Tab-separated table of C-alpha atoms in Angstrom:
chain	number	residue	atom	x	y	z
A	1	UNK	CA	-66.062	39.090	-19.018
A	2	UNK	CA	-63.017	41.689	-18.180
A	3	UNK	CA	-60.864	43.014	-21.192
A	4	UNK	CA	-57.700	44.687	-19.894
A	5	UNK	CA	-55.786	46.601	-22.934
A	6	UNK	CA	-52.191	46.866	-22.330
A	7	UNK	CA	-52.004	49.072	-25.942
A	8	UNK	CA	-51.374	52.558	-26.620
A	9	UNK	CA	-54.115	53.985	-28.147
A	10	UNK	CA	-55.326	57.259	-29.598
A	11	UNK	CA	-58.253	59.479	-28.465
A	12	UNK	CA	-60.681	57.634	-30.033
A	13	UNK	CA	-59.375	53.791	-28.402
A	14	UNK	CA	-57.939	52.568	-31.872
A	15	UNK	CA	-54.691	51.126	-31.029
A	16	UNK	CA	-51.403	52.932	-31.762
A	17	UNK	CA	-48.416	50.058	-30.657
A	18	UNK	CA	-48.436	46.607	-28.983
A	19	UNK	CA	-48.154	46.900	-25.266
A	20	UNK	CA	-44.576	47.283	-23.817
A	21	UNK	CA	-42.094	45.026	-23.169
A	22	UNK	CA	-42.891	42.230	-20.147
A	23	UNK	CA	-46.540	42.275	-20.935
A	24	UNK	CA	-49.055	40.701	-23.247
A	25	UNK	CA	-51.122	43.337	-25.915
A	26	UNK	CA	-54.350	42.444	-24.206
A	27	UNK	CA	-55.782	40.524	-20.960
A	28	UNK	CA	-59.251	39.026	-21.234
A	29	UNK	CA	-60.794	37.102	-18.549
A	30	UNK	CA	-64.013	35.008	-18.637
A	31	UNK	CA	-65.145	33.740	-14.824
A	32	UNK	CA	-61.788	32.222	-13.705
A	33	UNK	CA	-60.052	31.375	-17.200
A	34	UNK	CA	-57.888	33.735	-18.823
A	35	UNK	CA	-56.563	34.405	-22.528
A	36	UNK	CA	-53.361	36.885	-22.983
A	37	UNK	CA	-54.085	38.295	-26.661
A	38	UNK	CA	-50.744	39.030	-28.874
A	39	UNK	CA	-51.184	40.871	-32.058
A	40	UNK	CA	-48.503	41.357	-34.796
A	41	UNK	CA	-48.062	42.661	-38.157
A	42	UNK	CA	-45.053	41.156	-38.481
A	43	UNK	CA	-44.848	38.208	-40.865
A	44	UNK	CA	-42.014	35.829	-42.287
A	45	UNK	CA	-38.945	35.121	-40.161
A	46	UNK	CA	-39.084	38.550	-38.258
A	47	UNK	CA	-42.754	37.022	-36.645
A	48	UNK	CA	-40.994	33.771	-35.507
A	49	UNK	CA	-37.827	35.341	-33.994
A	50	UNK	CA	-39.970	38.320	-32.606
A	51	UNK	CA	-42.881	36.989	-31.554
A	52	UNK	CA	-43.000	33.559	-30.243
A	53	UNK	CA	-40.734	33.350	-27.471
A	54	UNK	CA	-41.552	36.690	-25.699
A	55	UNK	CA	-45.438	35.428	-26.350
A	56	UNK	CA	-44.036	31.906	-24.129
A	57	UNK	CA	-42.842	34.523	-21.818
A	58	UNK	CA	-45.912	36.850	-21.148
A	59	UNK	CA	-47.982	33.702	-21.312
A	60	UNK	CA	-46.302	31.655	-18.464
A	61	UNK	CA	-45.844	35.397	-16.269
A	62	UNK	CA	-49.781	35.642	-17.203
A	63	UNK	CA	-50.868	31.913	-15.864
A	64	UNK	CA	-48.506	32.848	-12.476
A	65	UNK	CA	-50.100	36.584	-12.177
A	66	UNK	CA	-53.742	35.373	-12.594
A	67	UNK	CA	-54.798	31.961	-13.396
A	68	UNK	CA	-53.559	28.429	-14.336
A	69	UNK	CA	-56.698	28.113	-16.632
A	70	UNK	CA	-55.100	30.637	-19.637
A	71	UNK	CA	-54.440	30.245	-22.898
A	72	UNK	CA	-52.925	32.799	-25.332
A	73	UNK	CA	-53.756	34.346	-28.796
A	74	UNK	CA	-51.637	34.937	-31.536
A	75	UNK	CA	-52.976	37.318	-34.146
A	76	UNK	CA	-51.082	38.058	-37.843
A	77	UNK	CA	-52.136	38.877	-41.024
A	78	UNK	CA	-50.269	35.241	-42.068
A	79	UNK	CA	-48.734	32.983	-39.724
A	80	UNK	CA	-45.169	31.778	-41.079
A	81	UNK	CA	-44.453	27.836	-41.238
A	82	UNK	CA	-41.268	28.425	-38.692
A	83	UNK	CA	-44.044	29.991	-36.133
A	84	UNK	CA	-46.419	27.375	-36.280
A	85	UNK	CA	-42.840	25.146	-35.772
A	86	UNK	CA	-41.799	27.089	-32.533
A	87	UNK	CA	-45.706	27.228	-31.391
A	88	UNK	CA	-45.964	23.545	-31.353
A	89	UNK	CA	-42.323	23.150	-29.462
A	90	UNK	CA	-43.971	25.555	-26.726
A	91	UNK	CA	-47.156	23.459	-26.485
A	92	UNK	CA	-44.931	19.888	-26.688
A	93	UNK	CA	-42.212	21.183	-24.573
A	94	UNK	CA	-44.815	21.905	-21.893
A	95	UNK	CA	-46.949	19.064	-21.946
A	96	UNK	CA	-49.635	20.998	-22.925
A	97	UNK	CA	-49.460	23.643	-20.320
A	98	UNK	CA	-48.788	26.410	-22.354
A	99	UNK	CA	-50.829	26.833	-25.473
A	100	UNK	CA	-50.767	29.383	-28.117
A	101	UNK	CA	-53.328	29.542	-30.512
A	102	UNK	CA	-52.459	31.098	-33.577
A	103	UNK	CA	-55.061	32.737	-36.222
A	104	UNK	CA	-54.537	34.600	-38.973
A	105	UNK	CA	-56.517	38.004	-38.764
A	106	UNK	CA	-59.478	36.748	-41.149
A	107	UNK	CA	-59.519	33.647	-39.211
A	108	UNK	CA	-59.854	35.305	-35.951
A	109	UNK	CA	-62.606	37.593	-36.885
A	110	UNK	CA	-64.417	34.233	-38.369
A	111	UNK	CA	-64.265	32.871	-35.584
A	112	UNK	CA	-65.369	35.459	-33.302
A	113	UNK	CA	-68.326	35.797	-35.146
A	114	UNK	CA	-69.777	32.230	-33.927
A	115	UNK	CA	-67.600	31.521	-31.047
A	116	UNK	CA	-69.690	31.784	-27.155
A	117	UNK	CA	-65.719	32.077	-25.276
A	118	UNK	CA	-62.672	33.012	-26.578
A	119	UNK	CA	-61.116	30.818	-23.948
A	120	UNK	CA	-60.541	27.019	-25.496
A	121	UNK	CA	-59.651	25.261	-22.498
């Protein structure tokens, strides 16, 4: 496993922004399958007009950059109905090829407690 943080952080590695613009927040690779990890605090409509599209973005620059096996994160403290909307379009519009998983920040931490790969294939 290979986690590549695209963050600012402070001198002690907590995080201080997102990444910058053109790139997802954080890279994580298992063999040959990747995951591009977006965090947000954002919430409501400001998440869905935001978030999902530049996420679609990062996600399809990520698969061309590294690997066709990726998948990508989305991490909130909620995740609005219109988000879950536009996440679906991505995945539908594709044909599957470009998934976004979202999880609310409990949810996430749940499920890294008892998950072997982050990667869902």
């Amino acid at each position: 496993m290979r986690v590549l943080p695209n963050y600012a952080a402070d001198d002690t590695g907590l995080p201080t922004s997102t990444a910058g613009g053109g790139i997802g927040d954080i890279e994580w690779f298992e063999d040959t399958k990747g995951i591009l990890v977006e965090v947000t605090m954002a919430e409501g409509r400001t998440q869905t007009m935001m978030e999902i599209w530049p996420i679609k973005r990062h996600h399809v620059d990520f698969k061309e950059k590294y690997t066709e096996d990726a998948d990508s994160i989305f991490i909130a403290p909620s995740i609005f109905s219109d988000s879950l909307r536009q996440i679906k379009f991505v995945a539908d519009d594709s044909k599957g090829r470009n998934r976004i998983r979202p999880y609310r920040i409990d949810d996430f931490l749940s499920f890294l407690e008892t998950a072997e790969h982050l990667y869902a294939g």
